[in-house]
Amino acid sequence: MSEELKDQATLILIKPDGLKKSLTGNILTRLSETKLEIVAAKMVRVSKELAEEHYKHLKDKPFFGELIKFIRGELHDRKKVMALVYWGDGAIKKCRELAGATNPEEAEATSIRGSYGRITTGGVYENVIHVSSDPREAEREIKLWFTPEEIIVDLYPTKEATEKEIKKKTWA
Ligand code: IDP
Ligand code: MG
């Protein structure tokens, strides 16, 4: 296996249902069992573009429209997700094991999704947490959700670019 394909980092999202149910603390406590390190964390208001790019592998599924609404918080009156990067050996494997199966009804009862997830009448699995599925997806997703400067370790190669005339909000 080449270096960049090792299971060393995963994107974690606490989805809007997890935030609405005040599960942030519980989920982070559960994930701390992995002994992995959190190397990035932020709250994100998810644009349609970000949602569709994140879930692009599911765009032909009948539940895609609902899934995009779900991750954008339109079903929970919580228009945000918490995004984190967990870092360390076996990050994906460890976090997916704690998260449990995609379908909360099939997830082990003690897993995060088994404990807190549900299936809506609209047909979306509201499973409170996202974990990347493999190292390639983890790299794609982490680069989609975070800039290099938002991550406190060097996960992937970077380059320097001088950006001119880019409008940025700063403190007044
Ligand atoms: P994962 O989140 O376990 O990696 P994916 O197949 O990547 O599973 O699906 C992404 C998300 O889409 C799931 O977490 C779940 O919220 C939703 N989803 C996946 N498959 C189904 C389905 O068959 N019915 C309803 N929702 C689904
Ligand atoms: Mg997935």
Short mmCIF file of C-alpha atoms and ligand atoms in Angstrom, two decimals:
data_model
loop_
_atom_site.label_atom_id
_atom_site.label_comp_id
_atom_site.label_asym_id
_atom_site.label_seq_id
_atom_site.Cartn_x
_atom_site.Cartn_y
_atom_site.Cartn_z
CA MET A 1 0.00 0.00 0.00
CA SER A 2 1.44 3.39 -0.90
CA GLU A 3 2.03 5.96 1.82
CA GLU A 4 -0.88 8.26 0.98
CA LEU A 5 -3.38 5.41 1.02
CA LYS A 6 -2.78 4.41 4.62
CA ASP A 7 -5.72 4.68 6.99
CA GLN A 8 -4.40 7.69 8.91
CA ALA A 9 -7.17 10.29 8.91
CA THR A 10 -10.92 10.60 8.56
CA LEU A 11 -13.46 13.32 8.15
CA ILE A 12 -16.14 13.24 10.84
CA LEU A 13 -19.36 15.19 10.52
CA ILE A 14 -21.86 15.54 13.32
CA LYS A 15 -24.96 15.84 11.19
CA PRO A 16 -27.87 18.24 11.89
CA ASP A 17 -29.91 15.54 13.66
CA GLY A 18 -27.00 14.98 16.06
CA LEU A 19 -26.80 18.72 16.76
CA LYS A 20 -30.57 19.08 17.21
CA LYS A 21 -30.62 16.18 19.66
CA SER A 22 -27.75 17.77 21.67
CA LEU A 23 -25.54 14.77 21.02
CA THR A 24 -22.28 16.60 20.28
CA GLY A 25 -20.80 15.87 23.69
CA ASN A 26 -21.92 12.23 23.68
CA ILE A 27 -20.53 11.64 20.20
CA LEU A 28 -17.17 13.26 20.96
CA THR A 29 -16.94 11.25 24.17
CA ARG A 30 -17.63 8.03 22.27
CA LEU A 31 -15.03 8.94 19.64
CA SER A 32 -12.44 9.67 22.34
CA GLU A 33 -12.39 5.91 22.98
CA THR A 34 -10.36 5.64 19.76
CA LYS A 35 -7.46 7.63 21.32
CA LEU A 36 -7.16 9.41 17.98
CA GLU A 37 -6.22 13.05 17.83
CA ILE A 38 -8.56 15.83 16.67
CA VAL A 39 -6.50 17.95 14.27
CA ALA A 40 -9.26 20.19 12.88
CA ALA A 41 -12.74 21.23 13.96
CA LYS A 42 -15.31 23.82 12.91
CA MET A 43 -19.00 24.55 12.46
CA VAL A 44 -20.10 24.71 8.83
CA ARG A 45 -23.17 26.04 7.10
CA VAL A 46 -23.45 23.55 4.25
CA SER A 47 -24.06 24.99 0.79
CA LYS A 48 -25.97 23.00 -1.83
CA GLU A 49 -22.73 22.71 -3.81
CA LEU A 50 -20.77 21.34 -0.86
CA ALA A 51 -23.54 18.87 0.01
CA GLU A 52 -23.84 17.61 -3.56
CA GLU A 53 -20.08 17.28 -3.98
CA HIS A 54 -19.74 15.47 -0.64
CA TYR A 55 -22.45 12.94 -1.54
CA LYS A 56 -21.75 12.77 -5.29
CA HIS A 57 -21.40 8.96 -5.18
CA LEU A 58 -25.12 8.80 -4.30
CA LYS A 59 -26.51 11.24 -6.85
CA ASP A 60 -28.52 8.59 -8.71
CA LYS A 61 -30.21 7.26 -5.56
CA PRO A 62 -33.92 7.97 -5.01
CA PHE A 63 -33.15 9.48 -1.59
CA PHE A 64 -30.49 11.92 -2.90
CA GLY A 65 -32.75 15.01 -2.76
CA GLU A 66 -33.78 14.28 0.83
CA LEU A 67 -30.18 13.48 1.76
CA ILE A 68 -29.03 16.90 0.53
CA LYS A 69 -31.83 18.57 2.52
CA PHE A 70 -30.87 16.48 5.55
CA ILE A 71 -27.15 17.34 5.55
CA ARG A 72 -27.98 21.03 4.97
CA GLY A 73 -30.17 20.96 8.08
CA GLU A 74 -33.44 21.61 6.31
CA LEU A 75 -35.13 18.73 8.11
CA HIS A 76 -33.96 19.75 11.59
CA ASP A 77 -34.06 23.51 11.78
CA ARG A 78 -30.30 23.35 12.42
CA LYS A 79 -28.56 24.72 9.36
CA LYS A 80 -25.10 23.59 10.34
CA VAL A 81 -22.89 20.59 10.86
CA MET A 82 -19.78 20.13 12.99
CA ALA A 83 -16.83 19.01 10.88
CA LEU A 84 -13.71 17.43 12.39
CA VAL A 85 -10.63 15.58 11.26
CA TYR A 86 -9.51 12.65 13.41
CA TRP A 87 -5.92 11.61 12.92
CA GLY A 88 -3.97 8.48 13.84
CA ASP A 89 -3.40 4.86 12.86
CA GLY A 90 -6.58 3.12 11.72
CA ALA A 91 -8.63 6.32 12.03
CA ILE A 92 -11.30 5.27 9.53
CA LYS A 93 -11.60 1.71 10.80
CA LYS A 94 -11.82 2.80 14.43
CA CYS A 95 -14.36 5.57 13.82
CA ARG A 96 -16.54 3.48 11.48
CA GLU A 97 -16.62 0.70 14.04
CA LEU A 98 -17.87 3.10 16.72
CA ALA A 99 -20.32 4.73 14.29
CA GLY A 100 -21.95 1.43 13.31
CA ALA A 101 -23.76 0.43 10.12
CA THR A 102 -25.21 3.02 7.70
CA ASN A 103 -28.76 1.84 8.39
CA PRO A 104 -29.41 2.73 12.05
CA GLU A 105 -31.81 -0.20 12.38
CA GLU A 106 -29.03 -2.57 11.37
CA ALA A 107 -26.33 -0.82 13.39
CA GLU A 108 -25.22 -2.54 16.55
CA ALA A 109 -27.36 -1.23 19.41
CA THR A 110 -24.39 0.17 21.35
CA SER A 111 -22.86 1.94 18.33
CA ILE A 112 -23.40 5.68 17.83
CA ARG A 113 -25.84 5.15 14.97
CA GLY A 114 -27.53 2.25 16.76
CA SER A 115 -27.99 4.38 19.87
CA TYR A 116 -29.14 7.62 18.27
CA GLY A 117 -30.11 7.08 14.63
CA ARG A 118 -33.53 6.62 13.05
CA ILE A 119 -35.15 6.17 9.65
CA THR A 120 -37.50 8.98 8.66
CA THR A 121 -40.81 8.56 6.89
CA GLY A 122 -39.12 10.43 4.01
CA GLY A 123 -36.74 7.48 3.72
CA VAL A 124 -33.43 9.05 4.79
CA TYR A 125 -31.27 7.29 7.33
CA GLU A 126 -30.74 9.96 9.99
CA ASN A 127 -27.63 8.46 11.48
CA VAL A 128 -26.16 11.46 13.35
CA ILE A 129 -22.58 11.06 12.15
CA HIS A 130 -20.55 10.81 8.97
CA VAL A 131 -17.25 8.92 8.79
CA SER A 132 -15.18 8.63 5.60
CA SER A 133 -15.35 5.19 3.99
CA ASP A 134 -11.72 4.64 2.91
CA PRO A 135 -8.41 6.55 2.69
CA ARG A 136 -9.07 7.85 -0.83
CA GLU A 137 -12.51 9.15 0.17
CA ALA A 138 -11.06 10.57 3.38
CA GLU A 139 -8.51 12.59 1.40
CA ARG A 140 -11.17 13.82 -1.03
CA GLU A 141 -13.54 14.77 1.78
CA ILE A 142 -10.97 16.40 4.07
CA LYS A 143 -9.73 18.52 1.15
CA LEU A 144 -13.33 19.42 0.32
CA TRP A 145 -14.26 20.52 3.85
CA PHE A 146 -10.98 22.04 5.09
CA THR A 147 -8.17 24.24 3.85
CA PRO A 148 -4.61 23.20 4.76
CA GLU A 149 -4.40 26.09 7.24
CA GLU A 150 -7.36 24.78 9.21
CA ILE A 151 -5.61 21.49 9.96
CA ILE A 152 -2.85 21.59 12.57
CA VAL A 153 -0.73 18.82 11.03
CA ASP A 154 0.50 18.27 7.46
CA LEU A 155 -1.83 15.54 6.18
CA TYR A 156 -1.42 15.96 2.45
CA PRO A 157 1.09 17.79 0.22
CA THR A 158 0.44 21.51 -0.17
CA LYS A 159 1.67 24.25 -2.45
CA GLU A 160 2.08 27.96 -1.93
CA ALA A 161 0.09 30.33 -4.07
CA THR A 162 -0.06 34.12 -4.00
CA GLU A 163 -3.64 35.20 -4.27
CA LYS A 164 -4.26 38.79 -5.27
CA GLU A 165 -7.47 40.76 -5.07
CA ILE A 166 -9.29 38.06 -3.13
CA LYS A 167 -11.99 39.64 -0.97
CA LYS A 168 -11.83 38.32 2.57
CA LYS A 169 -13.76 39.21 5.68
CA THR A 170 -11.48 40.28 8.57
CA TRP A 171 -12.18 41.66 12.04
CA ALA A 172 -13.22 45.31 11.89
P1 IDP B 1 -22.02 5.85 5.14
O1 IDP B 1 -22.51 7.17 5.67
O2 IDP B 1 -22.20 4.75 6.14
O3 IDP B 1 -20.64 5.92 4.55
P2 IDP B 1 -23.11 6.02 2.44
O4 IDP B 1 -23.49 4.87 1.57
O5 IDP B 1 -21.90 6.79 2.07
O6 IDP B 1 -23.02 5.47 3.94
O7 IDP B 1 -24.36 6.99 2.50
C1 IDP B 1 -24.26 8.30 2.93
C2 IDP B 1 -25.49 8.67 3.76
O8 IDP B 1 -26.67 8.57 2.94
C3 IDP B 1 -25.76 7.71 4.92
O9 IDP B 1 -25.01 8.00 6.06
C4 IDP B 1 -27.24 7.90 5.13
O10 IDP B 1 -27.52 9.12 5.85
C5 IDP B 1 -27.75 8.06 3.69
N1 IDP B 1 -28.14 6.76 3.10
C6 IDP B 1 -27.31 5.84 2.57
N2 IDP B 1 -27.97 4.78 2.08
C7 IDP B 1 -29.28 5.05 2.31
C8 IDP B 1 -30.50 4.32 2.01
O11 IDP B 1 -30.50 3.21 1.44
N3 IDP B 1 -31.66 4.92 2.40
C9 IDP B 1 -31.70 6.11 3.01
N4 IDP B 1 -30.60 6.84 3.31
C10 IDP B 1 -29.39 6.30 2.96
MG MG B 2 -19.96 7.05 2.90
#
